[in-house]
Amino acid sequence: MAKRTRHTMTKVRWTMWALGALVVALTFAASSAVTVQMTVAMGVGLGVLVLAASEWIIARTRNHPQVRMAEWRAGIDR
């Protein structure tokens, strides 16, 4: 079976996850202020909600005719 290449946006999402996790870990390690930690936690929570909504939209529209036609034109085979 041929290796499936990752889409560019998949790489971007994983990179953003990794950078975000690094920033959160460094912030919690460097700061003992509860206000800073709560702000970071709220940012993480909001980020997770946005990511969940975007993944839901992507999964929901994946099989729309417009998406299939655009993928066909771009040469993307699923």
CSV table of N, CA and C in Angstrom, one decimal:
chain,number,residue,atom,x,y,z
A,1,MET,N,0.8,-1.2,0.0
A,1,MET,CA,0.0,0.0,0.0
A,1,MET,C,0.9,1.2,0.0
A,2,ALA,N,0.6,2.2,-0.8
A,2,ALA,CA,1.4,3.4,-1.0
A,2,ALA,C,1.2,4.3,0.3
A,3,LYS,N,2.3,5.0,0.6
A,3,LYS,CA,2.2,5.9,1.7
A,3,LYS,C,1.4,7.1,1.4
A,4,ARG,N,0.5,7.4,2.2
A,4,ARG,CA,-0.4,8.6,2.0
A,4,ARG,C,0.3,9.9,2.4
A,5,THR,N,0.4,10.8,1.6
A,5,THR,CA,1.0,12.1,1.9
A,5,THR,C,0.1,12.9,2.7
A,6,ARG,N,0.6,13.7,3.6
A,6,ARG,CA,-0.2,14.6,4.4
A,6,ARG,C,-0.5,15.9,3.7
A,7,HIS,N,-1.7,16.3,3.8
A,7,HIS,CA,-2.1,17.6,3.2
A,7,HIS,C,-1.3,18.7,4.0
A,8,THR,N,-1.1,19.8,3.3
A,8,THR,CA,-0.3,20.9,3.9
A,8,THR,C,-1.0,21.5,5.1
A,9,MET,N,-2.4,21.5,5.1
A,9,MET,CA,-3.1,22.1,6.3
A,9,MET,C,-3.0,21.1,7.4
A,10,THR,N,-2.8,19.8,7.2
A,10,THR,CA,-2.6,18.9,8.3
A,10,THR,C,-1.3,19.2,9.0
A,11,LYS,N,-0.3,19.4,8.2
A,11,LYS,CA,1.1,19.8,8.7
A,11,LYS,C,1.0,21.1,9.5
A,12,VAL,N,0.3,22.0,9.0
A,12,VAL,CA,0.1,23.3,9.7
A,12,VAL,C,-0.6,23.1,11.0
A,13,ARG,N,-1.6,22.4,11.0
A,13,ARG,CA,-2.4,22.1,12.3
A,13,ARG,C,-1.5,21.5,13.3
A,14,TRP,N,-0.8,20.4,12.9
A,14,TRP,CA,0.1,19.7,13.9
A,14,TRP,C,1.2,20.6,14.4
A,15,THR,N,1.7,21.5,13.5
A,15,THR,CA,2.8,22.4,13.9
A,15,THR,C,2.2,23.4,14.9
A,16,MET,N,1.0,23.9,14.7
A,16,MET,CA,0.4,24.9,15.6
A,16,MET,C,0.1,24.2,16.9
A,17,TRP,N,-0.3,23.0,16.9
A,17,TRP,CA,-0.6,22.2,18.2
A,17,TRP,C,0.8,22.1,19.0
A,18,ALA,N,1.8,21.8,18.3
A,18,ALA,CA,3.1,21.6,19.0
A,18,ALA,C,3.6,22.9,19.5
A,19,LEU,N,3.6,24.0,18.7
A,19,LEU,CA,4.0,25.3,19.2
A,19,LEU,C,3.1,25.8,20.4
A,20,GLY,N,1.8,25.6,20.3
A,20,GLY,CA,0.9,26.0,21.3
A,20,GLY,C,1.2,25.2,22.6
A,21,ALA,N,1.4,23.9,22.5
A,21,ALA,CA,1.7,23.1,23.7
A,21,ALA,C,3.0,23.6,24.4
A,22,LEU,N,4.0,23.9,23.5
A,22,LEU,CA,5.3,24.4,24.1
A,22,LEU,C,5.1,25.7,24.8
A,23,VAL,N,4.4,26.6,24.2
A,23,VAL,CA,4.1,27.9,24.9
A,23,VAL,C,3.4,27.8,26.2
A,24,VAL,N,2.4,26.9,26.2
A,24,VAL,CA,1.6,26.7,27.4
A,24,VAL,C,2.5,26.1,28.5
A,25,ALA,N,3.3,25.1,28.1
A,25,ALA,CA,4.2,24.5,29.1
A,25,ALA,C,5.3,25.4,29.7
A,26,LEU,N,5.8,26.3,28.8
A,26,LEU,CA,6.8,27.2,29.2
A,26,LEU,C,6.2,28.3,30.1
A,27,THR,N,5.0,28.7,29.8
A,27,THR,CA,4.3,29.7,30.6
A,27,THR,C,4.0,29.2,32.0
A,28,PHE,N,3.5,28.0,32.1
A,28,PHE,CA,3.2,27.4,33.4
A,28,PHE,C,4.5,27.2,34.2
A,29,ALA,N,5.6,26.8,33.5
A,29,ALA,CA,6.8,26.6,34.2
A,29,ALA,C,7.5,27.9,34.7
A,30,ALA,N,7.3,29.0,33.9
A,30,ALA,CA,8.0,30.2,34.2
A,30,ALA,C,7.2,31.1,35.1
A,31,SER,N,5.9,30.9,35.2
A,31,SER,CA,5.1,31.9,35.9
A,31,SER,C,4.4,31.2,37.1
A,32,SER,N,4.5,31.9,38.2
A,32,SER,CA,3.8,31.3,39.4
A,32,SER,C,2.5,32.1,39.7
A,33,ALA,N,2.3,33.2,38.9
A,33,ALA,CA,1.1,34.0,39.0
A,33,ALA,C,-0.1,33.3,38.6
A,34,VAL,N,-1.1,33.2,39.4
A,34,VAL,CA,-2.4,32.5,39.1
A,34,VAL,C,-3.1,33.2,38.0
A,35,THR,N,-3.0,34.5,37.9
A,35,THR,CA,-3.7,35.2,36.8
A,35,THR,C,-3.1,34.8,35.5
A,36,VAL,N,-1.8,34.7,35.4
A,36,VAL,CA,-1.2,34.3,34.1
A,36,VAL,C,-1.6,32.9,33.7
A,37,GLN,N,-1.6,32.0,34.7
A,37,GLN,CA,-2.0,30.6,34.5
A,37,GLN,C,-3.4,30.5,34.1
A,38,MET,N,-4.3,31.3,34.7
A,38,MET,CA,-5.7,31.2,34.3
A,38,MET,C,-5.9,31.8,32.9
A,39,THR,N,-5.2,32.8,32.6
A,39,THR,CA,-5.3,33.4,31.2
A,39,THR,C,-4.9,32.4,30.2
A,40,VAL,N,-3.8,31.7,30.4
A,40,VAL,CA,-3.3,30.7,29.5
A,40,VAL,C,-4.3,29.6,29.4
A,41,ALA,N,-4.9,29.1,30.5
A,41,ALA,CA,-5.8,28.1,30.6
A,41,ALA,C,-7.1,28.4,29.8
A,42,MET,N,-7.5,29.7,29.9
A,42,MET,CA,-8.7,30.1,29.2
A,42,MET,C,-8.4,30.2,27.7
A,43,GLY,N,-7.2,30.6,27.3
A,43,GLY,CA,-6.8,30.6,25.9
A,43,GLY,C,-6.8,29.2,25.3
A,44,VAL,N,-6.3,28.3,26.1
A,44,VAL,CA,-6.2,26.9,25.6
A,44,VAL,C,-7.6,26.4,25.5
A,45,GLY,N,-8.5,26.7,26.4
A,45,GLY,CA,-9.9,26.2,26.3
A,45,GLY,C,-10.6,26.8,25.1
A,46,LEU,N,-10.4,28.1,24.8
A,46,LEU,CA,-11.0,28.7,23.6
A,46,LEU,C,-10.4,28.1,22.4
A,47,GLY,N,-9.1,27.8,22.4
A,47,GLY,CA,-8.4,27.2,21.2
A,47,GLY,C,-9.0,25.8,20.9
A,48,VAL,N,-9.2,25.0,22.0
A,48,VAL,CA,-9.8,23.7,21.8
A,48,VAL,C,-11.2,23.8,21.2
A,49,LEU,N,-12.0,24.7,21.7
A,49,LEU,CA,-13.3,24.9,21.2
A,49,LEU,C,-13.3,25.3,19.7
A,50,VAL,N,-12.4,26.2,19.3
A,50,VAL,CA,-12.3,26.6,17.9
A,50,VAL,C,-11.8,25.4,17.1
A,51,LEU,N,-10.8,24.7,17.5
A,51,LEU,CA,-10.4,23.5,16.8
A,51,LEU,C,-11.4,22.5,16.6
A,52,ALA,N,-12.2,22.2,17.7
A,52,ALA,CA,-13.3,21.3,17.6
A,52,ALA,C,-14.3,21.7,16.5
A,53,ALA,N,-14.7,23.0,16.6
A,53,ALA,CA,-15.7,23.5,15.6
A,53,ALA,C,-15.1,23.4,14.2
A,54,SER,N,-13.9,23.8,14.0
A,54,SER,CA,-13.3,23.7,12.6
A,54,SER,C,-13.2,22.3,12.1
A,55,GLU,N,-12.8,21.4,13.0
A,55,GLU,CA,-12.7,20.0,12.6
A,55,GLU,C,-14.1,19.4,12.2
A,56,TRP,N,-15.1,19.8,13.0
A,56,TRP,CA,-16.5,19.4,12.7
A,56,TRP,C,-16.9,19.9,11.3
A,57,ILE,N,-16.6,21.2,11.0
A,57,ILE,CA,-17.0,21.8,9.8
A,57,ILE,C,-16.3,21.1,8.6
A,58,ILE,N,-15.0,20.8,8.8
A,58,ILE,CA,-14.2,20.1,7.8
A,58,ILE,C,-14.8,18.7,7.5
A,59,ALA,N,-15.0,18.0,8.6
A,59,ALA,CA,-15.6,16.6,8.4
A,59,ALA,C,-17.0,16.7,7.8
A,60,ARG,N,-17.8,17.7,8.1
A,60,ARG,CA,-19.1,17.8,7.6
A,60,ARG,C,-19.2,18.1,6.1
A,61,THR,N,-18.2,18.9,5.7
A,61,THR,CA,-18.3,19.4,4.3
A,61,THR,C,-17.3,18.6,3.4
A,62,ARG,N,-16.7,17.6,3.9
A,62,ARG,CA,-15.7,16.8,3.1
A,62,ARG,C,-16.3,16.2,1.8
A,63,ASN,N,-17.6,15.7,1.9
A,63,ASN,CA,-18.2,15.0,0.8
A,63,ASN,C,-19.1,15.9,0.0
A,64,HIS,N,-19.1,17.2,0.2
A,64,HIS,CA,-19.9,18.1,-0.7
A,64,HIS,C,-19.4,18.0,-2.1
A,65,PRO,N,-20.4,18.2,-3.0
A,65,PRO,CA,-20.0,18.1,-4.5
A,65,PRO,C,-18.9,19.1,-4.8
A,66,GLN,N,-19.0,20.3,-4.2
A,66,GLN,CA,-18.0,21.4,-4.6
A,66,GLN,C,-16.6,21.0,-4.1
A,67,VAL,N,-16.5,20.3,-3.0
A,67,VAL,CA,-15.2,19.9,-2.5
A,67,VAL,C,-14.7,18.8,-3.3
A,68,ARG,N,-15.5,17.8,-3.7
A,68,ARG,CA,-15.1,16.8,-4.5
A,68,ARG,C,-14.6,17.3,-5.9
A,69,MET,N,-15.3,18.2,-6.5
A,69,MET,CA,-14.9,18.8,-7.8
A,69,MET,C,-13.6,19.6,-7.6
A,70,ALA,N,-13.4,20.3,-6.6
A,70,ALA,CA,-12.2,21.1,-6.3
A,70,ALA,C,-11.0,20.1,-6.2
A,71,GLU,N,-11.2,19.0,-5.4
A,71,GLU,CA,-10.1,18.0,-5.2
A,71,GLU,C,-9.8,17.4,-6.5
A,72,TRP,N,-10.8,17.1,-7.3
A,72,TRP,CA,-10.6,16.4,-8.6
A,72,TRP,C,-9.7,17.4,-9.5
A,73,ARG,N,-10.1,18.7,-9.5
A,73,ARG,CA,-9.3,19.6,-10.3
A,73,ARG,C,-7.9,19.8,-9.8
A,74,ALA,N,-7.7,19.6,-8.5
A,74,ALA,CA,-6.3,19.8,-7.9
A,74,ALA,C,-5.5,18.5,-8.0
A,75,GLY,N,-6.2,17.4,-8.4
A,75,GLY,CA,-5.5,16.1,-8.6
A,75,GLY,C,-5.4,15.4,-7.3
A,76,ILE,N,-6.2,15.7,-6.3
A,76,ILE,CA,-6.2,15.0,-5.0
A,76,ILE,C,-7.1,13.8,-5.1
A,77,ASP,N,-6.6,12.6,-4.8
A,77,ASP,CA,-7.4,11.4,-4.9
A,77,ASP,C,-7.5,10.8,-3.5
A,78,ARG,N,-8.8,10.6,-3.1
A,78,ARG,CA,-9.0,10.0,-1.8
A,78,ARG,C,-9.4,8.6,-1.9
